[in-house]
mmCIF file of C-alpha atoms in Angstrom:
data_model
loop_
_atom_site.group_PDB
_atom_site.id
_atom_site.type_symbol
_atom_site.label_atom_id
_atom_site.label_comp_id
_atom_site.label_asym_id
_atom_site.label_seq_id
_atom_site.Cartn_x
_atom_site.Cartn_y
_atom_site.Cartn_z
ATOM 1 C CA UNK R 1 -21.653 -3.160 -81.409
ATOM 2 C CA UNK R 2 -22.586 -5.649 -78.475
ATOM 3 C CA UNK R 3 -24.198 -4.387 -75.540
ATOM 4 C CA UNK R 4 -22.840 -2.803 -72.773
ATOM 5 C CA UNK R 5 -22.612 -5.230 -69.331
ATOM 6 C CA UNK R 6 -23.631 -4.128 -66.125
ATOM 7 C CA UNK R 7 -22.770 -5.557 -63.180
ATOM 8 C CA UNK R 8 -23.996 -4.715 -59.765
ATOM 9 C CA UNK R 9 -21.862 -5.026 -56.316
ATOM 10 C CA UNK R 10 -23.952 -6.192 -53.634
ATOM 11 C CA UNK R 11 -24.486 -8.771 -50.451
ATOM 12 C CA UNK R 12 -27.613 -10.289 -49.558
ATOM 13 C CA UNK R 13 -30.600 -12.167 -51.460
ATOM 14 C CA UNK R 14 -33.148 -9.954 -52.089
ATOM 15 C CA UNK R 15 -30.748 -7.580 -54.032
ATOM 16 C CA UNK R 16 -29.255 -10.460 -56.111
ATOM 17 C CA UNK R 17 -33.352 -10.866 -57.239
ATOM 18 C CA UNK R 18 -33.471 -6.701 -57.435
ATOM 19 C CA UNK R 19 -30.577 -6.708 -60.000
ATOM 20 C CA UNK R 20 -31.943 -9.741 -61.675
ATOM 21 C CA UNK R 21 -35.338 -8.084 -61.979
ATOM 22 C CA UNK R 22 -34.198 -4.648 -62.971
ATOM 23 C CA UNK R 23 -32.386 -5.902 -66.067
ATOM 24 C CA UNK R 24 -28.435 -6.314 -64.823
ATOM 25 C CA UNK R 25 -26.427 -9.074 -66.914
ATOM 26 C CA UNK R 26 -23.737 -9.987 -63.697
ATOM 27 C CA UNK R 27 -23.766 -9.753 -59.339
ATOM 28 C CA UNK R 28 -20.665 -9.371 -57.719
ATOM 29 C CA UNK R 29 -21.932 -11.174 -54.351
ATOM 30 C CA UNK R 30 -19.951 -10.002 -51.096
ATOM 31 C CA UNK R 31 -20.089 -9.156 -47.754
ATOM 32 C CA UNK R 32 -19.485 -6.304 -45.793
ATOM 33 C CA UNK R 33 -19.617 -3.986 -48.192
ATOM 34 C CA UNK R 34 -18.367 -1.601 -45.579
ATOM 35 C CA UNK R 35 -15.256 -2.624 -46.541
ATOM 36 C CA UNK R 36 -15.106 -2.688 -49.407
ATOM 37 C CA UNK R 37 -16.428 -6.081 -49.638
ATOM 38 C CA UNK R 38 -15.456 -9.376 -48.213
ATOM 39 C CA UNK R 39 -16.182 -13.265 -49.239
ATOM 40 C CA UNK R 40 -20.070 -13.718 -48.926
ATOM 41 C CA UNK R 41 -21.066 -17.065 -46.747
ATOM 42 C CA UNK R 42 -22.197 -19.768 -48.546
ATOM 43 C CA UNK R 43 -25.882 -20.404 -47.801
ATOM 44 C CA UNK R 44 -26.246 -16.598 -48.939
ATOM 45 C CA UNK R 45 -24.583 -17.897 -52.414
ATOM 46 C CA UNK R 46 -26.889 -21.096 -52.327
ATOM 47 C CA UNK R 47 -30.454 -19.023 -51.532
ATOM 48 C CA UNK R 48 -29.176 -16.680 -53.807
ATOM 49 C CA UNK R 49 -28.692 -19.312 -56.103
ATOM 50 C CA UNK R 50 -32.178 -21.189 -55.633
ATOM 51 C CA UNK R 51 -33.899 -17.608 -56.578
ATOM 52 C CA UNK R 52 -32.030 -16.333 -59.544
ATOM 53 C CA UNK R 53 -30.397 -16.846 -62.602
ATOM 54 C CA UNK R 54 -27.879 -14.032 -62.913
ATOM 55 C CA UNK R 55 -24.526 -15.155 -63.354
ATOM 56 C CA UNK R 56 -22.659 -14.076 -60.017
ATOM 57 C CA UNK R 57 -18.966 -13.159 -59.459
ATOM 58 C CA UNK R 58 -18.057 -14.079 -55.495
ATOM 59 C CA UNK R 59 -15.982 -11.613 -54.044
ATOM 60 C CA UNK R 60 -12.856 -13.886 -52.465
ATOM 61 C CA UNK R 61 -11.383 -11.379 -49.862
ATOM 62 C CA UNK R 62 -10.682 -13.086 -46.654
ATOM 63 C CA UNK R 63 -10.373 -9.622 -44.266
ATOM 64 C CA UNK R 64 -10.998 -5.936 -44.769
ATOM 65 C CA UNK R 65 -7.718 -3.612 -45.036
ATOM 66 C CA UNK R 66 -4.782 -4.137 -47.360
ATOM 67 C CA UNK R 67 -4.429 -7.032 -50.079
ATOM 68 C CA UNK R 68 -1.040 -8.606 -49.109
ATOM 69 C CA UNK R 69 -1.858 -11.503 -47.299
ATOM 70 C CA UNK R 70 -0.238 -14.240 -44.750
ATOM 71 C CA UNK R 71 0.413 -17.585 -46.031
ATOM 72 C CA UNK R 72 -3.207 -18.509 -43.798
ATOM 73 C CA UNK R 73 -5.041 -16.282 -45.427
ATOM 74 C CA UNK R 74 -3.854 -17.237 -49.155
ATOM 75 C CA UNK R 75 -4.761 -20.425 -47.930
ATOM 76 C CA UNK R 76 -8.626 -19.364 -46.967
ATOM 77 C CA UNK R 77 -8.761 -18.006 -50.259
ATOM 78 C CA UNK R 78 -8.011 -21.017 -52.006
ATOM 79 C CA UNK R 79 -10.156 -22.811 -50.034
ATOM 80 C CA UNK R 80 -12.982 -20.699 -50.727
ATOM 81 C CA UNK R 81 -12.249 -20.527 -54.493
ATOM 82 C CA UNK R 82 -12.710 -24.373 -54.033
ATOM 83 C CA UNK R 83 -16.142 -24.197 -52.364
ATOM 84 C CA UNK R 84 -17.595 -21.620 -54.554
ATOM 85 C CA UNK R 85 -16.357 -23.400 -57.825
ATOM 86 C CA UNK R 86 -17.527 -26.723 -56.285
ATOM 87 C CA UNK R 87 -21.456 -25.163 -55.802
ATOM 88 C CA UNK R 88 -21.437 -23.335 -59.197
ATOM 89 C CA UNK R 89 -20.246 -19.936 -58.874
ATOM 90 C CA UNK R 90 -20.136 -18.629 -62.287
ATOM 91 C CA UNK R 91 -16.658 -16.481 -61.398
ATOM 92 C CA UNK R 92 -14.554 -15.350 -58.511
ATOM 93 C CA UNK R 93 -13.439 -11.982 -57.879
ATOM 94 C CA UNK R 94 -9.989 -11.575 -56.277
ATOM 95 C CA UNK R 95 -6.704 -9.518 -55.614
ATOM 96 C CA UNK R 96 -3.312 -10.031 -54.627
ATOM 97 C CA UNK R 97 -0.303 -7.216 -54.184
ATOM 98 C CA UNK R 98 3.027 -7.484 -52.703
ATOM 99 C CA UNK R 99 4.211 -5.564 -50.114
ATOM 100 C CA UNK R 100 6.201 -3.321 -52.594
ATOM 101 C CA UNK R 101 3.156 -2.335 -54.465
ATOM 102 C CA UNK R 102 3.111 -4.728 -56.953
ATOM 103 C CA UNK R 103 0.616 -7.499 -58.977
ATOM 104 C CA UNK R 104 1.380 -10.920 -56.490
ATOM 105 C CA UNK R 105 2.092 -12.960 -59.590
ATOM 106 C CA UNK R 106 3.176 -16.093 -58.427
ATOM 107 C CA UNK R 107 0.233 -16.109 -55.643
ATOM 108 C CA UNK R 108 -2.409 -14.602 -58.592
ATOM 109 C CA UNK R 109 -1.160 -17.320 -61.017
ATOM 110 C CA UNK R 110 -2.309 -20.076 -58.320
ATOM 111 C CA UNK R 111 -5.660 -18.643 -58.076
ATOM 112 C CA UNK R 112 -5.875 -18.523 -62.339
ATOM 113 C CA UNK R 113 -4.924 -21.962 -61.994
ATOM 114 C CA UNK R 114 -7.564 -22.695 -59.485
ATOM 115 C CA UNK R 115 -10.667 -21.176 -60.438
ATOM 116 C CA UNK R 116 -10.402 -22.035 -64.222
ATOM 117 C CA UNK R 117 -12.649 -22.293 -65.859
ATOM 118 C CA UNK R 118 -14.309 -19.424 -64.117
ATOM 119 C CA UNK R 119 -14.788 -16.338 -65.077
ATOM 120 C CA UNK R 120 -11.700 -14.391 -63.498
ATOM 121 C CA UNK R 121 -11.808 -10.429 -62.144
ATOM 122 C CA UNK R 122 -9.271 -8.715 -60.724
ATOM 123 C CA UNK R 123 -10.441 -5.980 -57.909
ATOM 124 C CA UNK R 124 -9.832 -2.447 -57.050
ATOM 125 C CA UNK R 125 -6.157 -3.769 -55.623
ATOM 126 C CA UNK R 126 -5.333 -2.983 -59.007
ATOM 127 C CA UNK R 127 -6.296 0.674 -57.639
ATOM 128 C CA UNK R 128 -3.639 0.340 -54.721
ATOM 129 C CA UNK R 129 -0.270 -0.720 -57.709
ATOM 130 C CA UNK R 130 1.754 1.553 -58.311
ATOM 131 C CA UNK R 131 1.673 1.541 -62.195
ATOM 132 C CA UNK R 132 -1.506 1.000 -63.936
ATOM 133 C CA UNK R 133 0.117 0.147 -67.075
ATOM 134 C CA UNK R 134 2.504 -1.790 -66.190
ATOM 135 C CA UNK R 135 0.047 -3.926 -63.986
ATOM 136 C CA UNK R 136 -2.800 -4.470 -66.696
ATOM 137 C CA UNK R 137 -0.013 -5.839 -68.640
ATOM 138 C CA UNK R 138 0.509 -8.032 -65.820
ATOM 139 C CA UNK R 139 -3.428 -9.046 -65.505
ATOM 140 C CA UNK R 140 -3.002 -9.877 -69.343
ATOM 141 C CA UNK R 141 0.016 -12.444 -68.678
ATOM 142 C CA UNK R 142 -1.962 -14.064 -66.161
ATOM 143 C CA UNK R 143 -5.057 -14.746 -68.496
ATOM 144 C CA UNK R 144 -7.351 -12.969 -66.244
ATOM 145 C CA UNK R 145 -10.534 -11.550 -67.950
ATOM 146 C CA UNK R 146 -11.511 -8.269 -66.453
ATOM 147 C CA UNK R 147 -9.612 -5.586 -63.980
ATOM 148 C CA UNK R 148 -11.926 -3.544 -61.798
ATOM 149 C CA UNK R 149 -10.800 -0.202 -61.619
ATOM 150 C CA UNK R 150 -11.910 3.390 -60.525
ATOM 151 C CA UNK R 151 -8.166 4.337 -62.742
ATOM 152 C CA UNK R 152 -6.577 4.596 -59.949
ATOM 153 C CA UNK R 153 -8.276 7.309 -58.289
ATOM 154 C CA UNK R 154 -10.846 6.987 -55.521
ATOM 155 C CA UNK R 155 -13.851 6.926 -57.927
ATOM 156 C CA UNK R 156 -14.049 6.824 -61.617
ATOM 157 C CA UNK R 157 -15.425 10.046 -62.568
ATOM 158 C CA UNK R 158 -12.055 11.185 -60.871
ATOM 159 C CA UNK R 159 -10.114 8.981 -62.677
ATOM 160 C CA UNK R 160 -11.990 9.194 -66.301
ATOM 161 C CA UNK R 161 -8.585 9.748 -67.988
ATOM 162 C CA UNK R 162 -6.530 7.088 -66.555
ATOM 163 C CA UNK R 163 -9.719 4.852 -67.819
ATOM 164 C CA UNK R 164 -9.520 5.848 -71.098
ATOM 165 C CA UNK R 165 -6.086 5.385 -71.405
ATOM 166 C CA UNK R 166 -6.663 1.754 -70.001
ATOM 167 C CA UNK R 167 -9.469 0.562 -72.005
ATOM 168 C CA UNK R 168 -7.607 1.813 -75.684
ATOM 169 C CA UNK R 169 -4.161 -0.240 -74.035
ATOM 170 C CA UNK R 170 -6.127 -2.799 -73.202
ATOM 171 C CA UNK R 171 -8.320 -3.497 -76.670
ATOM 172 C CA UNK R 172 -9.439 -6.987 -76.484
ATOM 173 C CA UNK R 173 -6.934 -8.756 -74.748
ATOM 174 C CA UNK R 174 -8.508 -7.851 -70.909
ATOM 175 C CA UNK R 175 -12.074 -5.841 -70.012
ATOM 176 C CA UNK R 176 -11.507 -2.851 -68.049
ATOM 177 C CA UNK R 177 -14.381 -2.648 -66.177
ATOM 178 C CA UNK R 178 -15.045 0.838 -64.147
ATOM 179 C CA UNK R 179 -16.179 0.794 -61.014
ATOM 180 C CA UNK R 180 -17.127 3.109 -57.952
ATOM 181 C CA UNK R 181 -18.888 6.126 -57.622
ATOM 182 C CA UNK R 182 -20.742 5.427 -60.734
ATOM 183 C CA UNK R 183 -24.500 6.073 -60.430
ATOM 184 C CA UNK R 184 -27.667 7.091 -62.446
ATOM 185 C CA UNK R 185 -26.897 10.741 -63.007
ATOM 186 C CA UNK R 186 -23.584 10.328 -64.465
ATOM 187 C CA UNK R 187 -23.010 7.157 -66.006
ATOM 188 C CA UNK R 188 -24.403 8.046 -69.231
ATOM 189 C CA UNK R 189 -21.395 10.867 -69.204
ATOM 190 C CA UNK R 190 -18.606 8.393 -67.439
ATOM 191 C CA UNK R 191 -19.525 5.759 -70.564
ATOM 192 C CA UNK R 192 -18.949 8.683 -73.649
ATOM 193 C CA UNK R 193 -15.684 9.351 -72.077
ATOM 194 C CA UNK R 194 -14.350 6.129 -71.151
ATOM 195 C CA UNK R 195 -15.822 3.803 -73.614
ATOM 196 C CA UNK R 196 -15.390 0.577 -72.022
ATOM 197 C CA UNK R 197 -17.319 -2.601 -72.459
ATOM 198 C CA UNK R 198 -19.079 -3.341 -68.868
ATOM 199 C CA UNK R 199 -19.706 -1.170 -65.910
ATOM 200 C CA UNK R 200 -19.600 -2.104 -62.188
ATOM 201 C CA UNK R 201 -22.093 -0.597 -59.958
ATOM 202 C CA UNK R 202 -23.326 -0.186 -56.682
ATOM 203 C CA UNK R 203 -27.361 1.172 -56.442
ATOM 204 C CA UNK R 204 -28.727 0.853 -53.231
ATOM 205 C CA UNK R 205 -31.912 1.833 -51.243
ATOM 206 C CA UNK R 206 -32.528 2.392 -47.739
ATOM 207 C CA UNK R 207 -35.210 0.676 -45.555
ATOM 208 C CA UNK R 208 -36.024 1.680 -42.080
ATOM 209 C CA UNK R 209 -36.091 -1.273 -39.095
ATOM 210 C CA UNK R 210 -38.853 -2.687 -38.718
ATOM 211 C CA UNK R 211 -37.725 -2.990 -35.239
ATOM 212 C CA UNK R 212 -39.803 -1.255 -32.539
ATOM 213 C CA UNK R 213 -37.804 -1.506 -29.688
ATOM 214 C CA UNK R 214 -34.631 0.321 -30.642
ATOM 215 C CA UNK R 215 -30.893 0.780 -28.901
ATOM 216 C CA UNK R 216 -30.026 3.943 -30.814
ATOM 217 C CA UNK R 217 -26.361 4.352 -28.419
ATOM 218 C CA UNK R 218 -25.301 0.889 -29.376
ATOM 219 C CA UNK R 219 -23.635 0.357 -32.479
ATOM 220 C CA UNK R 220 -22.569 -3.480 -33.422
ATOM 221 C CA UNK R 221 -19.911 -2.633 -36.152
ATOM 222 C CA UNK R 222 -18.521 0.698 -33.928
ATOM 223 C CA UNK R 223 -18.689 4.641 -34.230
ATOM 224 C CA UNK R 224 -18.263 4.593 -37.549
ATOM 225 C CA UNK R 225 -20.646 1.860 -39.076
ATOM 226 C CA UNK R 226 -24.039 3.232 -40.301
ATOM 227 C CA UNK R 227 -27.347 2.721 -38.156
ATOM 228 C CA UNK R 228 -28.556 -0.872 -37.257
ATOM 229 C CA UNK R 229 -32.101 0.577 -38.165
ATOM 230 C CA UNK R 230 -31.371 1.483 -41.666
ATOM 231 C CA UNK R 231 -31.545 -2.012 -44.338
ATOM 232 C CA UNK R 232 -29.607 -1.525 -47.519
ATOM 233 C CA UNK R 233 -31.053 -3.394 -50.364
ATOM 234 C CA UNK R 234 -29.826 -3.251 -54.282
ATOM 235 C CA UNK R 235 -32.973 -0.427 -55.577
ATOM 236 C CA UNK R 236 -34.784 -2.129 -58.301
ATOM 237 C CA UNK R 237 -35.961 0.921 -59.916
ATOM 238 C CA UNK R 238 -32.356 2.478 -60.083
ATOM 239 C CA UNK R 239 -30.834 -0.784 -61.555
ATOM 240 C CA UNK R 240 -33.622 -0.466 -64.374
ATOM 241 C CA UNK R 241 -32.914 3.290 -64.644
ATOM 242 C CA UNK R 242 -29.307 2.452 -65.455
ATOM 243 C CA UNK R 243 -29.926 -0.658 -67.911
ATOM 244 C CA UNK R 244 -32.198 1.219 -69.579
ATOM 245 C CA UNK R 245 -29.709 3.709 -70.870
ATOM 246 C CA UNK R 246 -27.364 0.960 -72.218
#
């Protein structure tokens, strides 16, 4: 049996070298993951790059909210897939519906066609179809290589059965590859249920500011964003604690 793959979802440098250092075979590298993460910039990519190894996966989403796009903002994505492939991005991470609820295929098929030969994932707009079946099917025709998925539920211990039932359709023609709301204390129970091949996680640690001087009423992102004065970094010791159990 070959080893289970974990990948962690995160955004900045020194997390990219956490999830390197604690043992983690793939980075998804965004931004914002506020929102559920957005394309990273490119000097982030190219630091990240100069200090690690780890294959990464960039996250090509040009805005937060829904994942049917205008014509402009299929064309960022292309453009980004472009710069990312150009500087050596190991695979792009991407996701495309239609406004009826449905896989974008003619739009997805472009981006197959442009990243090749990248490694290809499908996000959690698989999440947002409106047949899980039916769309992995869908992921298959196009040739992509993983779906990230929570099974269509808003975090994979919620949607354990849907998983199941997509890893045994999907066999070895696609990874289904669970993601969200997996952690430490119950992956080792999410993996004997679901049985899939690679894992997508998100382990981070809090910092306080070092910032003295502090603006506690003013919030940059809005009401709803967390403190300016708390630093979110991938935790080392909780990406160990999870490779170790694989």
């Amino acid at each position: 049996m070959s080893k289970i793959q974990i990948e962690i979802c995160l955004e900045d440098v020194q997390s990219v070298i956490n999830a390197e250092k604690g043992g983690a075979d793939r980075v998804e590298l965004c931004s914002d993951l506020f929102e559920g993460g957005l394309t990273p910039t490119l000097g982030t990519f190219l630091v990240a790059q100069q200090n690690s190894k780890i294959p990464m996966q960039v996250m090509i989403r040009p805005r937060g909210g829904d994942f049917c796009y205008s014509d402009i903002e299929f064309s960022v994505m292309l453009k980004d897939i472009d710069i990312f492939k150009s500087h050596g991005a190991t695979g792009i991470v991407f996701g495309i519906l239609k406004a009826d609820g449905e896989i974008d295929m003619e739009r997805s098929r472009e981006v197959v066609e442009r990243a090749k030969p990248l490694s290809i994932t499908f996000h959690r707009a698989f999440d947002m179809t409106k047949d899980g079946s039916s769309s992995l099917e869908k992921l298959i025709e196009l040739g992509i290589d993983r779906v990230l998925t929570s099974g269509l539920e808003p975090t994979v211990p919620e949607g354990v059965d849907m998983l199941s039932l997509l890893v045994e359709q999907a066999g070895n023609r696609i990874i289904v590859m669970p993601g969200c709301g997996l952690h430490e204390r119950n992956f080792t129970k999410m993996h004997q249920k679901i049985g899939a091949k690679e894992y997508h996680l998100m382990l981070p640690e809090y910092q306080n500011s070092l910032m003295q001087h502090r603006s506690d009423d003013i919030l940059m992102g809005g009401v709803l964003r967390q403190s300016e004065y708390l630093i979110a970094h991938t935790g080392l010791d909780r990406v160990k604690g999870v490779c170790k159990m694989v």
